[in-house]
Coordinates of C-alpha atoms in Angstrom, one line a residue:
P1 CA 149.6 94.9 108.7
A2 CA 148.6 91.8 110.8
P3 CA 145.4 92.3 112.6
I4 CA 145.5 93.0 116.4
P5 CA 144.5 90.1 118.5
T6 CA 141.6 90.6 120.5
A7 CA 140.4 88.7 123.6
P8 CA 137.3 86.5 123.1
R9 CA 134.0 88.2 124.2
P10 CA 132.7 86.3 127.4
P11 CA 129.4 84.6 127.0
R12 CA 126.2 86.5 127.8
P13 CA 124.8 85.3 131.3
P14 CA 121.5 83.4 131.3
G15 CA 118.3 85.3 131.8
P16 CA 116.2 87.7 129.8
R17 CA 118.1 90.3 127.6
H18 CA 115.9 93.1 129.2
P19 CA 115.5 92.6 133.1
A20 CA 112.1 92.9 134.6
I21 CA 113.4 95.7 136.8
M22 CA 112.2 98.3 134.1
S23 CA 108.6 97.1 134.6
A24 CA 106.1 98.9 136.4
T25 CA 104.3 97.2 139.2
I26 CA 100.6 96.8 138.7
S27 CA 97.8 96.4 141.4
P28 CA 95.6 93.1 141.1
D29 CA 92.8 95.5 141.3
V30 CA 93.7 97.0 138.0
G31 CA 93.6 93.7 136.0
E32 CA 90.4 92.6 138.0
A33 CA 88.8 96.0 137.0
I34 CA 89.6 95.4 133.2
A35 CA 88.3 92.1 133.4
A36 CA 85.0 93.5 134.6
V37 CA 84.9 95.8 131.8
R38 CA 85.1 93.2 129.4
D39 CA 82.5 90.9 130.9
D40 CA 79.3 91.0 128.9
S41 CA 77.1 90.2 132.1
S42 CA 78.9 93.2 134.1
E43 CA 77.4 96.5 134.2
V44 CA 80.9 98.2 134.6
D45 CA 81.8 100.0 131.5
W46 CA 85.0 101.8 132.2
C47 CA 88.0 101.6 134.5
L48 CA 90.9 104.0 135.1
A49 CA 94.3 103.4 136.6
S50 CA 97.2 105.7 137.6
Y51 CA 100.6 106.0 139.3
E52 CA 100.6 105.5 143.2
D53 CA 104.2 106.2 143.1
T54 CA 106.9 106.4 140.5
T55 CA 106.8 102.6 139.5
S56 CA 103.6 101.5 140.8
I57 CA 100.1 101.5 139.1
G58 CA 96.9 101.4 141.0
L59 CA 93.2 101.5 140.5
I60 CA 91.4 105.0 140.5
G61 CA 88.0 103.8 139.9
Q62 CA 85.3 101.8 138.0
G63 CA 81.6 102.0 137.1
S64 CA 78.8 102.1 134.8
G65 CA 78.3 105.7 133.9
G66 CA 80.4 105.6 130.7
V67 CA 82.2 108.4 129.3
E68 CA 81.2 111.4 131.5
E69 CA 81.9 109.0 134.8
L70 CA 85.4 108.3 133.5
V71 CA 86.3 111.9 132.8
A72 CA 84.8 113.0 136.2
N73 CA 87.5 110.5 137.8
L74 CA 90.8 111.7 135.7
R75 CA 93.4 113.0 137.7
E76 CA 94.1 116.8 136.8
N77 CA 98.0 116.6 136.9
D78 CA 98.9 113.0 136.5
V79 CA 99.0 110.4 133.7
C80 CA 95.9 108.0 133.8
Y81 CA 95.2 104.8 131.7
G82 CA 91.6 103.7 131.1
L83 CA 89.6 101.2 129.4
L84 CA 85.9 102.0 128.0
R85 CA 83.4 99.7 126.8
R86 CA 81.0 101.0 124.1
S87 CA 77.8 98.8 122.9
F88 CA 75.8 100.0 120.0
M89 CA 73.6 98.6 117.3
W90 CA 75.5 98.2 114.0
E91 CA 72.3 98.0 111.7
S92 CA 68.8 96.7 111.8
A93 CA 66.7 95.0 109.2
G94 CA 62.8 94.7 110.5
A95 CA 63.0 92.9 113.6
V96 CA 66.7 91.7 113.2
Q97 CA 69.3 93.8 114.9
A98 CA 73.1 93.4 114.6
N99 CA 74.7 94.7 117.9
T100 CA 78.6 95.0 118.6
T101 CA 80.9 95.9 121.4
K102 CA 84.1 98.1 121.0
F103 CA 86.9 98.9 123.5
I104 CA 88.7 102.2 123.6
F105 CA 91.9 102.6 125.5
V106 CA 92.3 106.1 126.9
Y107 CA 95.6 107.4 127.5
F108 CA 95.5 110.8 129.5
R109 CA 98.7 112.8 129.6
P110 CA 98.2 116.4 130.6
D111 CA 100.4 119.0 129.4
T112 CA 101.0 120.3 133.0
I113 CA 102.9 117.3 133.8
P114 CA 106.9 118.3 133.9
L115 CA 108.9 117.0 130.9
K116 CA 111.2 114.9 133.0
R117 CA 108.3 113.2 134.5
K118 CA 106.7 112.6 131.2
M119 CA 110.1 110.9 130.1
K120 CA 110.1 108.6 133.0
M121 CA 106.6 107.5 132.7
G122 CA 106.9 106.9 129.1
I123 CA 109.2 103.9 129.8
F124 CA 106.2 102.0 130.7
E125 CA 103.8 102.8 128.1
G126 CA 104.4 99.7 126.1
Q127 CA 103.8 97.5 129.2
L128 CA 100.5 99.4 130.2
K129 CA 99.2 99.4 126.6
S130 CA 99.8 95.4 126.7
L131 CA 97.9 95.2 130.0
F132 CA 95.0 97.1 128.3
S133 CA 95.1 95.1 125.1
P134 CA 93.2 94.1 123.2
Y135 CA 91.1 97.0 122.2
H136 CA 90.0 98.6 119.0
V137 CA 91.1 102.2 119.2
D138 CA 93.1 104.3 121.4
M139 CA 92.5 108.1 122.3
D140 CA 95.6 110.1 123.4
I141 CA 94.4 113.0 125.1
A142 CA 95.9 116.1 127.1
D143 CA 92.8 117.7 128.2
P144 CA 89.5 116.2 129.6
A145 CA 87.5 118.2 127.2
Q146 CA 89.0 116.0 124.3
L147 CA 87.0 113.2 125.5
S148 CA 83.2 113.3 125.3
E149 CA 80.3 111.3 123.9
G150 CA 80.8 113.1 120.6
A151 CA 84.4 112.5 120.3
V152 CA 84.0 108.8 121.1
A153 CA 81.2 108.4 118.8
E154 CA 83.2 110.1 116.1
V155 CA 86.4 107.9 116.6
L156 CA 84.1 104.7 116.3
D157 CA 82.5 105.8 113.4
T158 CA 85.9 105.9 111.7
V159 CA 87.1 102.7 113.1
T160 CA 83.8 100.7 112.0
M161 CA 83.3 102.9 108.8
R162 CA 79.6 103.4 110.0
G163 CA 79.7 107.2 109.0
S164 CA 78.1 108.1 105.9
K165 CA 80.7 110.0 104.0
V166 CA 81.7 111.6 107.1
T167 CA 78.7 113.8 107.0
T168 CA 76.1 114.6 109.8
A169 CA 73.0 112.9 109.1
A170 CA 69.8 114.8 109.7
A171 CA 68.3 114.1 113.3
T172 CA 65.3 112.0 111.9
G173 CA 66.8 108.4 112.1
A174 CA 66.5 108.0 108.5
Q175 CA 68.4 105.4 106.7
L176 CA 71.6 106.4 104.8
S177 CA 71.3 106.5 101.2
M178 CA 74.0 105.7 98.5
G179 CA 72.3 108.2 95.8
A180 CA 73.8 111.6 95.0
S181 CA 73.1 114.4 97.1
S182 CA 70.1 116.7 96.7
R183 CA 71.5 120.1 96.4
A184 CA 70.1 123.4 95.8
A185 CA 71.2 126.2 93.4
P186 CA 74.0 128.4 94.9
T187 CA 72.9 131.5 96.8
A188 CA 74.8 134.5 97.8
P189 CA 77.4 133.7 100.9
K190 CA 75.9 134.4 104.3
F191 CA 78.1 136.6 106.4
L192 CA 77.7 136.7 109.9
P193 CA 78.5 140.0 112.3
T194 CA 81.4 139.1 114.4
G195 CA 83.5 141.1 117.0
T196 CA 80.3 142.8 118.4
A197 CA 79.5 143.5 121.9
A198 CA 76.7 141.0 121.5
D199 CA 78.9 138.1 120.9
T200 CA 79.3 135.5 123.6
H201 CA 82.6 134.0 124.5
G202 CA 83.6 130.4 125.2
V203 CA 86.9 129.6 126.3
A204 CA 88.7 126.4 125.1
K205 CA 90.3 124.4 127.7
G206 CA 94.1 124.0 127.6
A207 CA 94.7 126.7 125.1
Q208 CA 94.6 130.5 125.5
V209 CA 92.2 131.0 122.8
S210 CA 88.4 131.9 122.8
F211 CA 85.7 131.6 120.2
S212 CA 83.0 134.2 119.6
D213 CA 79.7 132.5 119.4
E214 CA 80.9 129.1 119.2
A215 CA 77.6 127.7 118.6
A216 CA 77.5 129.7 115.2
I217 CA 80.8 128.1 114.3
R218 CA 79.6 124.4 115.0
S219 CA 76.4 125.4 113.3
A220 CA 78.1 126.6 110.0
M221 CA 80.4 123.3 110.0
A222 CA 77.4 121.0 110.6
D223 CA 75.5 122.8 107.5
V224 CA 78.6 122.2 105.3
R225 CA 78.6 118.3 106.1
H226 CA 74.6 117.8 105.8
D227 CA 73.5 116.3 102.7
G228 CA 70.4 118.3 102.4
S229 CA 72.2 121.8 102.7
A230 CA 73.6 123.7 99.5
T231 CA 76.3 125.1 101.9
T232 CA 80.0 124.0 100.6
W233 CA 82.1 126.1 102.8
A234 CA 82.5 127.8 106.1
Y235 CA 85.4 130.0 107.2
M236 CA 86.4 131.3 110.7
A237 CA 89.2 133.6 111.5
Y238 CA 91.1 135.4 114.0
H239 CA 89.5 138.8 115.2
D240 CA 92.3 139.6 117.3
K241 CA 95.4 137.5 118.6
A242 CA 93.5 135.0 120.7
T243 CA 89.8 135.2 119.5
V244 CA 88.4 133.2 116.6
G245 CA 84.8 133.9 115.1
L246 CA 82.8 132.6 112.1
V247 CA 83.2 135.0 109.2
A248 CA 81.1 133.4 106.4
S249 CA 79.7 130.6 104.7
G250 CA 78.3 129.8 101.1
E251 CA 77.9 127.7 98.3
G252 CA 80.2 128.8 95.8
G253 CA 82.9 126.4 96.5
L254 CA 86.8 127.3 96.7
D255 CA 86.9 130.4 94.8
E256 CA 84.1 132.1 96.9
A257 CA 85.7 130.9 100.0
K258 CA 89.0 132.4 99.0
A259 CA 87.5 135.8 98.6
C260 CA 87.0 136.0 102.3
F261 CA 91.0 135.5 103.0
Q262 CA 92.5 138.7 104.3
Q263 CA 96.1 139.5 104.4
G264 CA 97.0 139.8 108.2
Q265 CA 94.3 137.6 109.7
W266 CA 94.7 133.9 110.0
G267 CA 91.9 131.6 109.5
Y268 CA 90.5 128.2 108.8
A269 CA 87.7 126.9 106.5
L270 CA 86.1 123.7 105.9
L271 CA 85.4 122.8 102.1
R272 CA 83.0 120.3 100.9
V273 CA 83.8 118.6 97.5
E274 CA 82.4 115.9 95.4
E275 CA 84.5 113.2 93.6
A276 CA 83.3 111.2 90.6
Y277 CA 84.4 107.6 90.1
D278 CA 82.7 104.6 88.3
M279 CA 79.4 106.5 87.7
S280 CA 79.2 107.3 91.5
T281 CA 79.7 110.3 93.5
A282 CA 81.3 110.5 96.9
V283 CA 81.6 113.8 99.2
R284 CA 85.0 114.6 100.7
F285 CA 85.9 117.3 103.3
V286 CA 89.2 119.1 103.3
M287 CA 90.4 121.8 105.6
L288 CA 92.1 124.9 104.5
A289 CA 94.4 126.8 106.7
W290 CA 94.9 130.5 105.6
Q291 CA 98.2 131.7 107.1
P292 CA 99.5 134.7 105.4
E293 CA 103.2 135.6 105.8
D294 CA 102.5 139.3 107.0
V295 CA 101.3 138.2 110.6
A296 CA 103.9 139.1 113.0
P297 CA 106.5 136.1 114.0
M298 CA 105.5 136.2 117.7
T299 CA 101.7 136.2 116.8
R300 CA 102.2 133.3 114.4
A301 CA 103.8 131.3 117.0
A302 CA 101.2 132.0 119.6
M303 CA 98.4 131.0 117.0
L304 CA 100.1 127.6 116.2
T305 CA 99.6 126.7 120.0
H306 CA 95.9 127.2 119.5
R307 CA 95.4 124.6 116.8
A308 CA 94.8 121.9 119.2
A309 CA 91.8 123.9 120.4
V310 CA 90.6 125.1 117.0
L311 CA 91.0 122.1 114.7
P312 CA 88.4 119.9 116.7
L313 CA 85.8 122.2 115.3
L314 CA 86.5 121.3 111.8
R315 CA 87.2 117.6 112.3
P316 CA 86.8 115.1 110.6
Y317 CA 88.4 116.0 107.1
L318 CA 90.2 113.8 104.7
T319 CA 93.3 116.1 104.1
D320 CA 94.4 119.8 104.9
F321 CA 96.2 122.5 102.8
T322 CA 97.9 125.5 104.0
F323 CA 97.7 128.9 101.8
S324 CA 99.8 131.9 102.2
S325 CA 98.5 133.4 99.1
P326 CA 95.1 132.8 97.4
D327 CA 97.2 131.4 94.4
D328 CA 98.9 128.6 96.1
Y329 CA 95.9 125.9 95.4
D330 CA 93.1 125.8 93.0
I331 CA 90.4 123.2 92.8
A332 CA 92.0 121.1 90.3
S333 CA 95.3 120.7 92.6
I334 CA 93.2 120.0 95.6
M335 CA 90.9 117.3 93.8
A336 CA 94.4 115.8 92.5
T337 CA 95.5 115.4 96.1
V338 CA 91.9 114.0 97.3
G339 CA 92.1 111.4 94.4
G340 CA 95.6 110.2 95.4
L341 CA 94.5 109.8 98.8
T342 CA 91.3 108.0 98.3
G343 CA 92.9 105.8 95.3
T344 CA 90.4 107.0 92.5
R345 CA 93.1 109.1 90.8
S346 CA 94.5 107.2 87.8
H347 CA 98.3 106.7 87.9
V348 CA 98.8 105.6 84.6
T349 CA 99.8 108.6 82.4
S350 CA 100.2 109.2 78.7
R351 CA 103.7 110.0 78.4
R352 CA 105.1 112.0 75.4
V353 CA 108.2 110.8 73.5
E354 CA 110.8 113.4 74.5
T355 CA 114.4 113.5 75.2
K356 CA 115.3 115.1 78.7
E357 CA 118.7 116.0 79.6
E358 CA 119.3 115.1 83.1
A359 CA 121.2 117.7 85.3
K360 CA 124.3 116.7 86.7
V361 CA 124.3 117.3 90.5
E362 CA 127.3 116.6 92.6
R363 CA 126.3 114.4 95.1
Q364 CA 127.5 114.6 98.9
Y365 CA 127.3 112.1 101.7
V366 CA 126.3 113.3 105.2
P367 CA 126.4 110.5 107.9
G368 CA 123.2 110.1 109.6
M369 CA 121.3 111.8 107.1
S370 CA 118.9 111.0 104.3
S371 CA 118.3 112.8 101.1
S372 CA 114.7 112.3 101.8
A373 CA 115.1 114.1 105.0
V374 CA 114.6 117.6 103.1
Q375 CA 112.0 116.3 100.9
Q376 CA 109.5 115.5 103.6
E377 CA 108.1 117.3 106.4
L378 CA 107.4 115.4 109.4
P379 CA 103.8 115.7 110.7
W380 CA 103.6 116.1 114.7
V381 CA 100.8 115.5 116.8
S382 CA 101.3 119.2 118.4
P383 CA 104.0 121.9 118.7
A384 CA 104.1 120.7 122.4
A385 CA 105.1 117.2 121.4
E386 CA 107.8 118.4 118.9
E387 CA 109.3 120.5 121.8
E388 CA 109.2 117.7 124.2
M389 CA 111.0 115.3 121.6
K390 CA 113.8 118.0 120.9
A391 CA 114.3 118.5 124.6
A392 CA 114.6 114.9 125.5
I393 CA 117.2 114.3 122.4
A394 CA 119.2 117.5 123.6
A395 CA 119.3 115.9 127.0
V396 CA 120.7 112.8 125.7
R397 CA 123.4 115.0 123.9
N398 CA 124.2 117.0 127.0
D399 CA 127.2 115.4 128.9
S400 CA 126.2 117.1 132.2
E401 CA 122.7 115.3 132.0
P402 CA 122.2 111.8 133.1
A403 CA 119.6 111.0 130.4
D404 CA 121.0 108.6 127.9
F405 CA 118.0 107.6 125.5
A406 CA 114.9 109.2 124.2
V407 CA 112.1 107.6 122.1
G408 CA 109.3 109.1 119.7
R409 CA 106.6 106.9 117.8
F410 CA 104.0 107.5 115.1
D411 CA 100.5 108.1 116.6
G412 CA 98.2 107.1 113.6
T413 CA 99.9 109.3 111.1
K414 CA 101.4 111.8 113.4
F415 CA 104.7 111.7 115.2
T416 CA 105.0 112.2 118.9
F417 CA 107.3 112.1 122.0
T418 CA 107.1 109.0 123.9
A419 CA 109.8 108.7 126.7
G420 CA 113.4 109.7 127.6
G421 CA 115.6 109.5 130.7
E422 CA 118.2 107.2 132.1
G423 CA 118.3 103.4 132.0
G424 CA 120.3 102.8 128.7
M425 CA 118.9 100.4 126.2
D426 CA 116.8 98.3 128.5
A427 CA 114.9 101.4 129.4
L428 CA 114.7 102.4 125.6
V429 CA 113.4 98.9 124.6
N430 CA 110.6 99.1 127.3
A431 CA 109.5 102.3 125.8
L432 CA 108.9 100.9 122.4
S433 CA 105.3 100.9 121.2
P434 CA 104.2 97.3 120.3
D435 CA 101.5 98.6 117.7
T436 CA 103.4 101.3 115.6
F437 CA 106.9 102.5 114.3
S438 CA 109.2 103.7 117.2
Y439 CA 112.5 105.5 116.9
G440 CA 115.1 106.3 119.5
L441 CA 118.5 107.7 120.1
L442 CA 120.9 106.1 122.6
R443 CA 123.9 107.2 124.3
L444 CA 127.0 104.9 124.8
T445 CA 130.7 104.8 125.2
E446 CA 133.3 103.0 123.0
V447 CA 136.8 102.6 123.9
I448 CA 139.2 103.3 120.9
D449 CA 142.9 103.1 121.7
R450 CA 142.4 103.4 125.6
S451 CA 140.3 106.6 125.0
V452 CA 136.6 106.5 126.3
T453 CA 134.6 108.2 123.5
T454 CA 130.9 109.3 123.5
K455 CA 128.7 107.7 120.6
F456 CA 125.0 107.9 119.6
C457 CA 123.1 105.0 117.9
Y458 CA 119.8 105.6 116.2
V459 CA 117.4 102.8 117.0
K460 CA 114.4 102.0 114.5
Y461 CA 111.7 99.6 115.7
F462 CA 109.2 98.2 112.8
P463 CA 106.9 95.6 114.5
E464 CA 105.3 93.1 112.3
A465 CA 102.0 94.2 113.9
V466 CA 101.8 97.3 112.1
P467 CA 99.2 97.2 109.2
P468 CA 100.6 97.3 105.6
Q469 CA 98.7 100.5 104.6
L470 CA 99.9 102.2 107.7
R471 CA 103.4 100.7 107.2
G472 CA 103.4 102.4 103.6
R473 CA 102.5 105.9 104.7
L474 CA 105.0 105.8 107.4
G475 CA 107.7 104.6 105.1
I476 CA 108.0 107.8 103.1
L477 CA 108.7 109.7 106.2
Q478 CA 111.7 107.7 107.3
G479 CA 114.2 110.5 106.1
A480 CA 112.4 113.3 107.9
V481 CA 112.6 110.8 111.1
A482 CA 116.0 110.5 110.8
A483 CA 116.7 114.1 110.6
V484 CA 115.1 114.6 113.9
F485 CA 117.6 112.0 115.7
A486 CA 120.6 113.1 113.6
P487 CA 123.6 113.3 113.8
Y488 CA 124.4 109.7 115.0
H489 CA 127.4 107.3 114.5
G490 CA 125.4 104.2 113.7
D491 CA 121.9 102.7 113.6
I492 CA 120.0 99.6 114.1
E493 CA 116.6 98.5 113.0
S494 CA 114.6 95.4 113.6
A495 CA 111.1 93.8 114.2
D496 CA 111.8 92.1 117.4
T497 CA 113.0 93.9 120.7
S498 CA 115.3 91.2 121.5
D499 CA 117.7 92.3 118.8
F500 CA 118.0 95.6 120.6
T501 CA 121.0 95.1 123.1
P502 CA 123.9 97.1 124.3
D503 CA 126.3 95.0 122.2
A504 CA 124.2 95.6 119.1
A505 CA 124.2 99.3 119.5
L506 CA 128.1 99.2 120.0
G507 CA 128.6 97.0 117.2
A508 CA 126.5 99.4 114.9
V509 CA 128.6 102.6 115.9
S510 CA 132.0 100.6 115.6
K511 CA 130.8 99.3 112.2
A512 CA 130.3 102.7 110.9
R513 CA 133.5 104.1 112.2
R514 CA 135.5 101.3 110.7
A515 CA 133.8 101.9 107.5
S516 CA 134.4 105.6 107.5
V517 CA 138.2 105.1 107.6
L518 CA 138.5 102.5 104.8
P519 CA 139.7 103.5 101.6

């Protein structure tokens, strides 16, 4: 049949595709404070801004008191944005010193903020990150306790690669050495009494979990990291539903640590391993999460919410492993994973010549889904972030809700919720992060045979600013991300936000619809 004639599309009116009405109003004081922090001749080393109303950003304060002063000025129940300057000596040789300055962007978003407010404020995240740019690293925190001198030093050591094998050096100011560690012969594991009346309790902010003798836990983890110590592992576990205490530490490696794992009791261990490569030895740290399946489901759910408070006691570490049975992992499989992450494991294998019969599998196509979606598990920043993302997507799909978009992004190597609400494609674009991969779901309407139908478009933003190594890590999770936003009728992707327009989204869902009816 002859094609149905259509009226020509009217030209797009002049002006920007994404109007500035979605931008936040920034007080001039904020820009002046940022400039003062960047000025080497100024004593100001931090500034902090927050919302004066729903769309206006004003200056909270600035000063020269560093991290502690910045934390003291955070608003307890509102989002805050800050810039922190840290100067330190990189290295010295005799009378010659190499000094450097780094800038840290602080994004404080407390869990007490209602979800709808988070969704609205997330629209301006890209604009505010650009306002505080450039900076060397950002710290996304939900609790003031997560921002301290130690946490900042740890982040800077990671960024500048100053840290020696992520170990805790002895407090002597000694120079770092590249030789093998001097380690004593193994001795019997050191078990500590826990759960007694003499225990002291410190409650972690932001989570309903407490630690029996937190100082002992920190001391044991530091002992594992110390080059001069023979300790290779330390293990802490739940004494009850909301109390974690140190169980034991020892020098016998993985097998000795697994002997402490008990059914019905969740726990976490820090394990030190050594990796030999090209006649040199490097020290690595891995986290072991012992999660036996005989723990009640409600208790498991509650303990998962404690991870944000528990895991900082074990960080930093290269990777983590989750056990439900002591036989799940052995030292060989752990070292194989470590080698794959550090690039020391050889990927050139000796393959035997053999004939393999490929199993015949009937393949089925499910719109809006990728086969990799069931092969990869998406890592989330926190369980709360996952719930916020799912709630925002559900609001977009709910006809009774005004929300028409939801956006998430990768925060380093983890996925997190960014923003959601109403405002269409323009608001979605404003919520995209300029320095990492972002994904969104957009609700729109399409007229088919004089009937108005609701459609959903999956938006993928891959900015050129993403480093190649991070781009590779994120690429393998594309299917898992698509599963979060599925089902949808069509998708668009680009490295340029100007490509994301209502017409482009409508064209994507229309193209998918036409393709689905072709013979």
